CSV table of C-alpha atoms in Angstrom, one decimal:
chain,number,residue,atom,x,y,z
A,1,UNK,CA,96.3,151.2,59.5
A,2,UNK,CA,98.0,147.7,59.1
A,3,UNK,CA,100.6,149.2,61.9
A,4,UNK,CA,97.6,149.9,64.4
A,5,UNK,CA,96.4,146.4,64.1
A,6,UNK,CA,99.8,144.8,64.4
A,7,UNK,CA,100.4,146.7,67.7
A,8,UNK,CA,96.8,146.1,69.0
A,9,UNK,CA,97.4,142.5,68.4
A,10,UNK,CA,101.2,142.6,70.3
A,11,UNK,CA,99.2,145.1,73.1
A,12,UNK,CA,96.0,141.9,73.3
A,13,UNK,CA,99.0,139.0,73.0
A,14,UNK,CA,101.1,140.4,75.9
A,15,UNK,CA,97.8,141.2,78.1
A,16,UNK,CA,96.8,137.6,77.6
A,17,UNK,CA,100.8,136.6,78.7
A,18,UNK,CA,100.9,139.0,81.7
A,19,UNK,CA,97.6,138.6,83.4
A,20,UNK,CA,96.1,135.4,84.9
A,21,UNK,CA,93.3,134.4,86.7
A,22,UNK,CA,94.0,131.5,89.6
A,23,UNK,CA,91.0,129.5,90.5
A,24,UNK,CA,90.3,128.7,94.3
A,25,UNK,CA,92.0,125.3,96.0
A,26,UNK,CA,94.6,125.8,93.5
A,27,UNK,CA,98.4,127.1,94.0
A,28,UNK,CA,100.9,128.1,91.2
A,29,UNK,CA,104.4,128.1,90.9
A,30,UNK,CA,105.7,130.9,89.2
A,31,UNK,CA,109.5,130.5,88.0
A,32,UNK,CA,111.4,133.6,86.8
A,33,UNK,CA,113.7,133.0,83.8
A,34,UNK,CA,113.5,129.4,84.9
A,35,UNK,CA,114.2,130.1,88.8
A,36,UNK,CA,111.6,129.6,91.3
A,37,UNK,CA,110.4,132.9,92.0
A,38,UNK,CA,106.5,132.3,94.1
A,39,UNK,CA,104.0,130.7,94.8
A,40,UNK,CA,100.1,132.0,94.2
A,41,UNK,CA,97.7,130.0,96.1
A,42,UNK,CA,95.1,132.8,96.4
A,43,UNK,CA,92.2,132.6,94.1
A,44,UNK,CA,92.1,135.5,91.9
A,45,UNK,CA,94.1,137.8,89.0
A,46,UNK,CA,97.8,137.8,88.9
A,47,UNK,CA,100.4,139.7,86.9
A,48,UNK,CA,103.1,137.9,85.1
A,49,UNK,CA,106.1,139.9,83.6
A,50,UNK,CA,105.7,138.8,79.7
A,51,UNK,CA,109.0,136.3,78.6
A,52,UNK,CA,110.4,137.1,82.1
A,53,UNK,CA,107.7,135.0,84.3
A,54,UNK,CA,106.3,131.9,83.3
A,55,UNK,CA,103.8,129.1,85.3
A,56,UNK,CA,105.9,126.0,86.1
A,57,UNK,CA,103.7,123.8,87.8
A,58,UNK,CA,99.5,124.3,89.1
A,59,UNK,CA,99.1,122.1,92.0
A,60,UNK,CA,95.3,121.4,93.8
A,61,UNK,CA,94.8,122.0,96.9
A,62,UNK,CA,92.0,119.8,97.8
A,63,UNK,CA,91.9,116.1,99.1
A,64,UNK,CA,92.8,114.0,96.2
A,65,UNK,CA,92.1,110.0,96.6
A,66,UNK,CA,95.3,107.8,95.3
A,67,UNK,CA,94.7,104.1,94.7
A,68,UNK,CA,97.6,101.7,95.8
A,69,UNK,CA,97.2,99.0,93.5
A,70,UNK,CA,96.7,95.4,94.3
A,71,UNK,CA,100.1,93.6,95.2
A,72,UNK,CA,100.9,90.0,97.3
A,73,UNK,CA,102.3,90.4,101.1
A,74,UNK,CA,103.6,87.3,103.3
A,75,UNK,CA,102.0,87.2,106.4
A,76,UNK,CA,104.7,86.5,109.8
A,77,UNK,CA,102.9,82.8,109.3
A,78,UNK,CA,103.6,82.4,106.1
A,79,UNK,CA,100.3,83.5,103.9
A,80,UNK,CA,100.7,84.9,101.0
A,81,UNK,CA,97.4,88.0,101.1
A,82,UNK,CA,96.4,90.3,98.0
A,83,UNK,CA,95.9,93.4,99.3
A,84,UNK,CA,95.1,97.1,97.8
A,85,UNK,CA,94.2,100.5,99.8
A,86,UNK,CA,93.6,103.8,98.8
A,87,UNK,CA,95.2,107.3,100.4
A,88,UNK,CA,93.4,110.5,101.0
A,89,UNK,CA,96.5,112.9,100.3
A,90,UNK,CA,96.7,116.6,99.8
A,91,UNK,CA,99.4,119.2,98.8
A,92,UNK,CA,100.4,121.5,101.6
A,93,UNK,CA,103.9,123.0,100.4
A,94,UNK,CA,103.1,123.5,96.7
A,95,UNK,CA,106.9,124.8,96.3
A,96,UNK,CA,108.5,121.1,97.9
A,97,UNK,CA,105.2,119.5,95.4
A,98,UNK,CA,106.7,120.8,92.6
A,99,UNK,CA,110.6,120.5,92.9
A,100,UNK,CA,111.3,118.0,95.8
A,101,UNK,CA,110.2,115.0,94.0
A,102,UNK,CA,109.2,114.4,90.0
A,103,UNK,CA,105.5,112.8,90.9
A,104,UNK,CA,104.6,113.6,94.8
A,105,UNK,CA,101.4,111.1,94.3
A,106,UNK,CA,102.9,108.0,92.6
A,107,UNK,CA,105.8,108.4,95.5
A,108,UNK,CA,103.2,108.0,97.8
A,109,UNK,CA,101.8,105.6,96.4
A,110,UNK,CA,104.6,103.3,96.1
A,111,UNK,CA,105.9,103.9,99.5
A,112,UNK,CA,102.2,102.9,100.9
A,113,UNK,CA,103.0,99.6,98.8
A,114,UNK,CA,106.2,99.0,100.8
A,115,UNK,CA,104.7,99.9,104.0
A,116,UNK,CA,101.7,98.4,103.4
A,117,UNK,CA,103.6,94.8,102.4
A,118,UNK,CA,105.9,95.7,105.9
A,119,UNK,CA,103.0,95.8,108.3
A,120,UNK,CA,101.4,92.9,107.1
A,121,UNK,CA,104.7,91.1,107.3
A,122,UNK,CA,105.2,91.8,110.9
A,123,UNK,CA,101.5,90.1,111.6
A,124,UNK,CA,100.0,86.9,111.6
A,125,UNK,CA,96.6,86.3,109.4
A,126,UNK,CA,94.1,86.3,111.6
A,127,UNK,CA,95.6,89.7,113.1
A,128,UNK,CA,95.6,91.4,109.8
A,129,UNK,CA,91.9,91.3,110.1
A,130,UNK,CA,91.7,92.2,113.5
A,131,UNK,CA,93.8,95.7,113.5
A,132,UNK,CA,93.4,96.5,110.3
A,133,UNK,CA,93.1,100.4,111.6
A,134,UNK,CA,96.1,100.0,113.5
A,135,UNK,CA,97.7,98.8,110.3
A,136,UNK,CA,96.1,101.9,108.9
A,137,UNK,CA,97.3,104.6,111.1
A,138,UNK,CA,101.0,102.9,110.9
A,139,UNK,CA,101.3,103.4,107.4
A,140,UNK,CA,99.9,106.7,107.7
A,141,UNK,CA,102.6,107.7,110.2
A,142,UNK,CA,105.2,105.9,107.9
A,143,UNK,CA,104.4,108.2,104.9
A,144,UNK,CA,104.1,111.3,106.5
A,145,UNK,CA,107.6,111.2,107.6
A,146,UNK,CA,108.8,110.9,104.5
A,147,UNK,CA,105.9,113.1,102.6
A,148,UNK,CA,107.1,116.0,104.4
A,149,UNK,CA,110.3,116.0,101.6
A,150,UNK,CA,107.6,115.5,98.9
A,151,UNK,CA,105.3,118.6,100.1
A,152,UNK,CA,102.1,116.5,100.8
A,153,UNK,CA,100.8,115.1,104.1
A,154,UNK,CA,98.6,111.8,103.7
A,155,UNK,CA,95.2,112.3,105.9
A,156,UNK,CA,94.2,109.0,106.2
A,157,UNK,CA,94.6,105.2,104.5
A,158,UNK,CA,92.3,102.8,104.0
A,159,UNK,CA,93.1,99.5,103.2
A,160,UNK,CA,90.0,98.2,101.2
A,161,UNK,CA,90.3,94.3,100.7
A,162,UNK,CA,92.3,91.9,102.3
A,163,UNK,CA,92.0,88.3,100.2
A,164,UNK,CA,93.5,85.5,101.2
A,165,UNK,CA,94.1,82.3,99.1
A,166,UNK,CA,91.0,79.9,98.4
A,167,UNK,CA,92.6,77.0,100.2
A,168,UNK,CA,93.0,79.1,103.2
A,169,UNK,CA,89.4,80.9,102.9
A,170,UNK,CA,87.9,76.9,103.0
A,171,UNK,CA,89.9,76.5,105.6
A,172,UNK,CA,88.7,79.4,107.5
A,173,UNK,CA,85.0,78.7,106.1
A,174,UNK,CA,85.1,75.0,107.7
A,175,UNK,CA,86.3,76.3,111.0
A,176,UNK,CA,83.3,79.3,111.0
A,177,UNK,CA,80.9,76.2,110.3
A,178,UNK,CA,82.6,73.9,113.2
A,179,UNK,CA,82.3,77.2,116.0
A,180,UNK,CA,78.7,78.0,115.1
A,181,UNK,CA,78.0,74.0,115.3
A,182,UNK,CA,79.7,73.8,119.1
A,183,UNK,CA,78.0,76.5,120.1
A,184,UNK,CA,75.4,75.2,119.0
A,185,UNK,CA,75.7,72.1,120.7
A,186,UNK,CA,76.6,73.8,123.8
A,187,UNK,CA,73.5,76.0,123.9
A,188,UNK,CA,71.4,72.7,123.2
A,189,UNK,CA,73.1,71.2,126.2
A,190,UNK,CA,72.7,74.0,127.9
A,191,UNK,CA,68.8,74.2,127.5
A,192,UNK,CA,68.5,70.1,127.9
A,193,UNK,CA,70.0,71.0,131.7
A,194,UNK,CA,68.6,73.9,132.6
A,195,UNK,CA,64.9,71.5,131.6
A,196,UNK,CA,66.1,69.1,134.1
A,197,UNK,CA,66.8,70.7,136.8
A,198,UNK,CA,63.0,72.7,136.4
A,199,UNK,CA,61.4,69.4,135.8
A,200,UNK,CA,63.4,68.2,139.7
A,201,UNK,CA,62.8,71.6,141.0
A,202,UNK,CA,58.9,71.2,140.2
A,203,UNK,CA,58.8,67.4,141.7
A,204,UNK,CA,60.1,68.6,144.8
């Protein structure tokens, strides 16, 4: 009796070893006696070979969102910016995921951080705010190349806030106030002529 049970219990532990169940949007690397051996990104059971196969790594397959951290950048005119973005990245070649690089979404992450601190280097302040998507779809481009190695492809980057120091946010808040006040007296102007030249138009 006592041998039944022991073998039931081997027969229940090596089912549980050899068969799997993947969930959808998710891909496995499967290593055989510590070799890469497949990949499974189909939802559904699999078959292991007990001792033999084992599951190295379980990537996602959907979008994941990857915050790059606030850092400082230099501006080409000499303003020093806090910036922070996030990335919209997902895994396409779960194989390169796993073995080209130790963490493919902190890479990413720092080498937005680079880029990121690049782009804004090559531009003066008041044109970071102006093309920020241009900025955008540079460091996209910038990633990608090098993602490629690293099995992901970045889908899009968004840089979130751009925050300049408070001197130079004064500075832009007194020029604002002096625009909107010469327009303001240009408009007045304006109206004070155009009321003129009625008034002559009606004498005549």
């Amino acid at each position: 009796m006592e041998a039944i049970i022991a073998i039931l219990v081997i027969g229940f532990a090596l089912v549980f070893m050899a068969v799997k169940i993947v969930p959808q949007q998710e891909a496995w690397v499967i290593e055989n006696f510590g070799k890469f051996d497949t990949v499974t990104d189909q939802g559904g059971l699999i078959f292991l070979m007990p001792f033999m196969q084992r599951i190295a790594y379980k990537h996602s397959l959907k979008e994941q969102v990857v915050d790059v951290r606030e850092q400082t950048a230099i501006t080409k005119d000499n303003v020093t910016l806090r910036i922070d973005g996030v990335l919209y990245v997902k895994v396409m070649d779960a194989k390169k995921a796993s073995y080209g690089v130790s963490d493919p979404y902190l890479a990413v992450s720092q080498l937005a951080q680079t880029t990121m601190r690049a782009e804004i280097g090559k531009m003066t302040l008041e044109r970071t705010f102006e093309e920020r998507d241009t900025m955008n779809a540079n460091i996209v481009n910038v990633i990608n190349e090098a993602a490629v190695q690293w099995g992901v492809q970045c889908m899009r980057y968004e840089i979130r806030d751009i925050t300049p120091p408070h001197s130079v946010l004064q500075a832009m808040e007194l020029q604002i106030a002096a625009d909107r006040q010469k327009r303001a007296e240009i408009l007045n102007s304006e109206g004070k002529r155009q009321s003129q030249i009625n008034v002559a138009e009606g004498l005549k």
